[in-house]
Tab-separated table of C-alpha atoms in Angstrom:
chain	number	residue	atom	x	y	z
L	1	LYS	CA	26.917	-7.828	-17.906
L	2	ALA	CA	25.909	-6.673	-14.433
L	3	GLY	CA	22.353	-5.488	-13.954
L	4	VAL	CA	21.042	-2.308	-12.387
L	5	THR	CA	22.236	-1.950	-8.808
L	6	GLN	CA	20.679	0.146	-6.071
L	7	THR	CA	22.001	1.090	-2.665
L	8	PRO	CA	21.071	0.831	0.064
L	9	ARG	CA	18.530	-1.973	-0.184
L	10	TYR	CA	16.760	-1.043	3.027
L	11	LEU	CA	16.499	2.208	4.914
L	12	ILE	CA	14.670	3.408	8.017
L	13	LYS	CA	14.252	7.136	8.597
L	14	THR	CA	12.092	9.364	10.767
L	15	ARG	CA	9.743	12.112	9.683
L	16	GLY	CA	11.475	15.351	8.750
L	17	GLN	CA	14.761	13.721	7.811
L	18	GLN	CA	16.120	13.569	4.299
L	19	VAL	CA	17.387	10.567	2.363
L	20	THR	CA	19.582	9.919	-0.675
L	21	LEU	CA	19.260	6.771	-2.761
L	22	SER	CA	21.769	5.636	-5.346
L	23	CYS	CA	21.442	3.809	-8.645
L	24	SER	CA	24.084	2.417	-10.988
L	25	PRO	CA	22.674	1.609	-14.443
L	26	ILE	CA	23.731	-1.219	-16.704
L	27	SER	CA	27.098	-0.465	-18.252
L	28	GLY	CA	26.602	1.589	-21.412
L	29	HIS	CA	23.091	2.709	-20.517
L	30	ARG	CA	22.640	6.464	-20.452
L	31	SER	CA	19.001	6.860	-19.406
L	32	VAL	CA	17.913	6.356	-15.798
L	33	SER	CA	14.344	6.537	-14.514
L	34	TRP	CA	13.045	6.443	-10.963
L	35	TYR	CA	9.712	5.037	-9.776
L	36	GLN	CA	7.909	4.887	-6.459
L	37	GLN	CA	6.001	1.679	-5.720
L	38	THR	CA	3.357	1.510	-2.978
L	39	PRO	CA	0.499	-0.946	-2.380
L	40	GLY	CA	-2.084	1.784	-2.828
L	41	GLN	CA	-0.748	3.769	-5.786
L	42	GLY	CA	1.244	1.081	-7.559
L	43	LEU	CA	4.206	2.035	-9.730
L	44	GLN	CA	4.453	5.766	-10.284
L	45	PHE	CA	7.002	7.578	-12.403
L	46	LEU	CA	9.173	10.080	-10.546
L	47	PHE	CA	11.669	11.383	-13.120
L	48	GLU	CA	14.058	10.415	-15.880
L	49	TYR	CA	17.611	11.526	-16.533
L	50	PHE	CA	19.716	11.381	-19.668
L	51	SER	CA	23.208	12.821	-20.066
L	52	GLU	CA	23.017	14.497	-16.669
L	53	THR	CA	19.780	16.324	-17.591
L	54	GLN	CA	16.297	15.706	-16.294
L	55	ARG	CA	14.276	14.758	-19.340
L	56	ASN	CA	10.866	14.024	-17.822
L	57	LYS	CA	9.210	14.480	-14.469
L	58	GLY	CA	6.184	12.910	-12.843
L	59	ASN	CA	3.619	14.472	-10.525
L	60	PHE	CA	5.542	14.514	-7.276
L	61	PRO	CA	6.245	17.464	-4.958
L	62	GLY	CA	9.510	19.356	-5.085
L	63	ARG	CA	10.755	17.419	-2.031
L	64	PHE	CA	11.651	14.710	-4.522
L	65	SER	CA	14.705	15.534	-6.595
L	66	GLY	CA	17.396	13.726	-8.481
L	67	ARG	CA	20.549	14.069	-10.447
L	68	GLN	CA	22.732	12.120	-12.788
L	69	PHE	CA	26.492	12.070	-12.969
L	70	SER	CA	28.776	11.930	-15.994
L	71	ASN	CA	29.185	8.155	-15.558
L	72	SER	CA	25.353	7.808	-15.768
L	73	ARG	CA	25.012	6.871	-12.108
L	74	SER	CA	22.031	8.587	-10.541
L	75	GLU	CA	20.863	9.634	-7.121
L	76	MET	CA	17.476	10.668	-5.865
L	77	ASN	CA	16.864	12.726	-2.774
L	78	VAL	CA	13.767	13.117	-0.658
L	79	SER	CA	13.778	15.981	1.822
L	80	THR	CA	11.517	16.509	4.820
L	81	LEU	CA	10.331	12.918	4.831
L	82	GLU	CA	6.672	12.161	5.480
L	83	LEU	CA	5.080	8.891	6.591
L	84	GLY	CA	3.535	8.558	3.118
L	85	ASP	CA	6.973	8.436	1.534
L	86	SER	CA	7.397	4.876	2.805
L	87	ALA	CA	7.703	2.857	-0.370
L	88	LEU	CA	9.901	0.770	-2.619
L	89	TYR	CA	11.941	3.099	-4.817
L	90	LEU	CA	12.922	1.530	-8.101
L	91	CYS	CA	15.530	2.639	-10.560
L	92	ALA	CA	15.484	1.539	-14.191
L	93	SER	CA	17.961	2.051	-16.988
L	94	SER	CA	17.721	1.998	-20.754
L	95	LEU	CA	20.214	2.493	-23.523
L	96	ASN	CA	19.437	5.977	-24.794
L	97	ARG	CA	15.970	7.237	-25.441
L	98	GLY	CA	14.143	5.939	-22.377
L	99	ALA	CA	11.142	3.682	-21.907
L	100	GLY	CA	8.729	6.416	-22.908
L	101	THR	CA	9.944	6.079	-26.487
L	102	GLY	CA	9.653	2.313	-26.612
L	103	GLU	CA	13.151	1.412	-25.518
L	104	THR	CA	13.473	-1.614	-23.226
L	105	GLN	CA	13.858	-0.637	-19.609
L	106	TYR	CA	15.642	-2.764	-17.001
L	107	PHE	CA	14.806	-2.415	-13.325
L	108	GLY	CA	16.990	-2.718	-10.261
L	109	PRO	CA	15.891	-4.549	-7.078
L	110	GLY	CA	14.805	-1.317	-5.399
L	111	THR	CA	15.426	0.439	-2.113
L	112	ARG	CA	12.782	-0.134	0.529
L	113	LEU	CA	12.322	3.038	2.575
L	114	LEU	CA	10.411	3.036	5.838
L	115	VAL	CA	9.585	6.396	7.402
L	116	LEU	CA	8.661	6.296	11.094
Y	1	GLY	CA	-3.092	12.018	-18.491
Y	2	GLU	CA	-2.854	8.399	-19.514
Y	3	ASN	CA	-4.953	5.974	-17.490
Y	4	VAL	CA	-4.282	2.227	-17.453
Y	5	GLU	CA	-6.823	-0.195	-16.000
Y	6	GLN	CA	-5.715	-3.771	-15.260
Y	7	HIS	CA	-7.916	-6.753	-14.447
Y	8	PRO	CA	-8.147	-8.929	-12.504
Y	9	SER	CA	-6.218	-7.789	-9.438
Y	10	THR	CA	-5.772	-11.386	-8.291
Y	11	LEU	CA	-5.868	-14.614	-10.276
Y	12	SER	CA	-5.527	-18.160	-9.021
Y	13	VAL	CA	-5.134	-21.059	-11.462
Y	14	GLN	CA	-4.198	-24.718	-11.349
Y	15	GLU	CA	-0.844	-25.766	-12.745
Y	16	GLY	CA	-1.196	-26.430	-16.451
Y	17	ASP	CA	-4.146	-24.079	-16.923
Y	18	SER	CA	-3.997	-20.826	-18.879
Y	19	ALA	CA	-4.020	-17.350	-17.351
Y	20	VAL	CA	-5.243	-14.181	-19.021
Y	21	ILE	CA	-4.692	-10.628	-17.766
Y	22	LYS	CA	-6.338	-7.675	-19.490
Y	23	CYS	CA	-5.501	-3.981	-19.649
Y	24	THR	CA	-7.190	-0.962	-21.156
Y	25	TYR	CA	-5.639	2.439	-21.799
Y	26	SER	CA	-6.921	5.881	-22.673
Y	27	ASP	CA	-4.339	7.591	-24.922
Y	28	SER	CA	-4.859	6.540	-28.521
Y	29	ALA	CA	-1.367	7.850	-29.375
Y	30	SER	CA	0.329	5.249	-27.150
Y	31	ASN	CA	2.464	2.910	-29.224
Y	32	TYR	CA	4.500	0.679	-26.882
Y	33	PHE	CA	3.019	-1.866	-24.473
Y	34	PRO	CA	5.459	-3.820	-22.261
Y	35	TRP	CA	4.523	-6.385	-19.623
Y	36	TYR	CA	6.567	-6.859	-16.474
Y	37	LYS	CA	6.766	-9.676	-13.929
Y	38	GLN	CA	7.719	-8.875	-10.356
Y	39	GLU	CA	8.714	-11.605	-7.938
Y	40	LEU	CA	8.862	-11.067	-4.206
Y	41	GLY	CA	11.819	-8.908	-3.208
Y	42	LYS	CA	12.824	-8.131	-6.768
Y	43	GLY	CA	12.349	-5.351	-9.271
Y	44	PRO	CA	10.008	-5.754	-12.268
Y	45	GLN	CA	11.403	-7.786	-15.132
Y	46	LEU	CA	10.327	-7.305	-18.736
Y	47	ILE	CA	8.744	-10.516	-20.031
Y	48	ILE	CA	7.245	-9.439	-23.355
Y	49	ASP	CA	6.349	-6.264	-25.198
Y	50	ILE	CA	4.341	-5.291	-28.252
Y	51	ARG	CA	4.283	-2.245	-30.490
Y	52	SER	CA	1.275	-0.629	-32.090
Y	53	ASN	CA	2.056	-1.905	-35.582
Y	54	VAL	CA	1.690	-5.524	-34.394
Y	55	GLY	CA	-1.502	-7.266	-33.289
Y	56	GLU	CA	-0.003	-10.275	-31.549
Y	57	LYS	CA	3.371	-11.470	-30.312
Y	58	LYS	CA	4.334	-14.818	-28.829
Y	59	ASP	CA	7.336	-16.040	-26.875
Y	60	GLN	CA	7.099	-19.697	-25.870
Y	61	ARG	CA	4.270	-19.934	-23.294
Y	62	ILE	CA	3.641	-16.196	-23.194
Y	63	ALA	CA	1.676	-14.165	-25.728
Y	64	VAL	CA	0.367	-10.636	-25.895
Y	65	THR	CA	-2.464	-9.352	-28.076
Y	66	LEU	CA	-3.231	-5.725	-28.870
Y	67	ASN	CA	-6.457	-4.159	-30.110
Y	68	LYS	CA	-5.648	-0.525	-30.871
Y	69	THR	CA	-9.175	0.326	-31.939
Y	70	ALA	CA	-10.618	-0.792	-28.623
Y	71	LYS	CA	-7.505	0.373	-26.724
Y	72	HIS	CA	-6.932	-2.844	-24.873
Y	73	PHE	CA	-4.208	-5.462	-24.709
Y	74	SER	CA	-3.911	-8.795	-22.957
Y	75	LEU	CA	-1.269	-11.157	-21.600
Y	76	HIS	CA	-1.810	-14.870	-22.103
Y	77	ILE	CA	0.209	-17.492	-20.232
Y	78	THR	CA	-0.354	-21.093	-21.262
Y	79	GLU	CA	0.607	-24.279	-19.411
Y	80	THR	CA	1.187	-22.322	-16.217
Y	81	GLN	CA	3.816	-23.509	-13.756
Y	82	PRO	CA	4.315	-22.674	-10.052
Y	83	GLU	CA	7.284	-20.452	-10.969
Y	84	ASP	CA	4.885	-18.235	-12.936
Y	85	SER	CA	3.458	-17.098	-9.584
Y	86	ALA	CA	4.250	-13.389	-9.282
Y	87	VAL	CA	2.722	-9.943	-9.771
Y	88	TYR	CA	2.302	-8.934	-13.404
Y	89	PHE	CA	2.108	-5.333	-14.573
Y	90	CYS	CA	0.991	-3.985	-17.891
Y	91	SER	CA	2.333	-0.612	-18.973
Y	92	VAL	CA	1.869	1.936	-21.716
Y	93	THR	CA	3.952	4.770	-23.053
Y	94	THR	CA	2.526	8.258	-22.901
Y	95	GLN	CA	3.122	10.755	-25.653
Y	96	GLY	CA	3.030	14.465	-26.179
Y	97	GLY	CA	5.863	16.013	-24.293
Y	98	SER	CA	6.273	13.867	-21.218
Y	99	GLU	CA	7.219	10.471	-22.569
Y	100	LYS	CA	7.118	7.914	-19.789
Y	101	LEU	CA	5.704	4.543	-18.840
Y	102	VAL	CA	2.378	4.379	-17.027
Y	103	PHE	CA	1.661	1.126	-15.210
Y	104	GLY	CA	-1.472	-0.778	-14.350
Y	105	LYS	CA	-2.052	-1.627	-10.686
Y	106	GLY	CA	-0.854	-5.192	-11.126
Y	107	THR	CA	-2.273	-8.721	-11.060
Y	108	LYS	CA	-1.150	-11.191	-8.430
Y	109	LEU	CA	-1.036	-14.572	-10.145
Y	110	THR	CA	-0.931	-17.718	-8.040
Y	111	VAL	CA	-0.357	-21.055	-9.740
Y	112	ASN	CA	-1.372	-23.931	-7.500
Y	113	PRO	CA	0.524	-27.235	-7.911
């Protein structure tokens, strides 16, 4: 069974631009979570989607948004990029209830975003 | 919100030695404690997890112990090998409305041949 895939793997943008990242979960998985990973803040939860609905949200500004499609694929969008948005963005999928309820979560390789 | 402290931030051991990484958490309602391993250029990979109704769990060279009273849990790797070199993250589920995983800051483990 294929793992979680994320595209693109690398991205360079300039301040003020917007970016869209894509995630395809493991086949059959319905819950998708997004995390931001930086050297200073570590792994921080962005949001979680299940059945096309946002189920949980972390403490990030409204510039960070996401959505999930009927096939469980998910996208996240960051508008008005800032230098501090440079990070590795990780997507993770789980079967149904999400990692917050003790369900095993599987991570993708991430998208490395550099904002200049 | 939930706070997870992880120590040490770096750990260097000789091949064959044991490695221990410790984490403490603040929310006594937390009940799921997974550990992840992240190799360079890859996403975190679940290596072992433990639930609050269990005090210890072992999988070959890896074990995790949980002390719910003291709110701390530890990862033990025995007979370390160079391929164990990676960053290890502990994590904890939060409860009460916003169920999610909260991660420690990570431990960079280096196993020297």
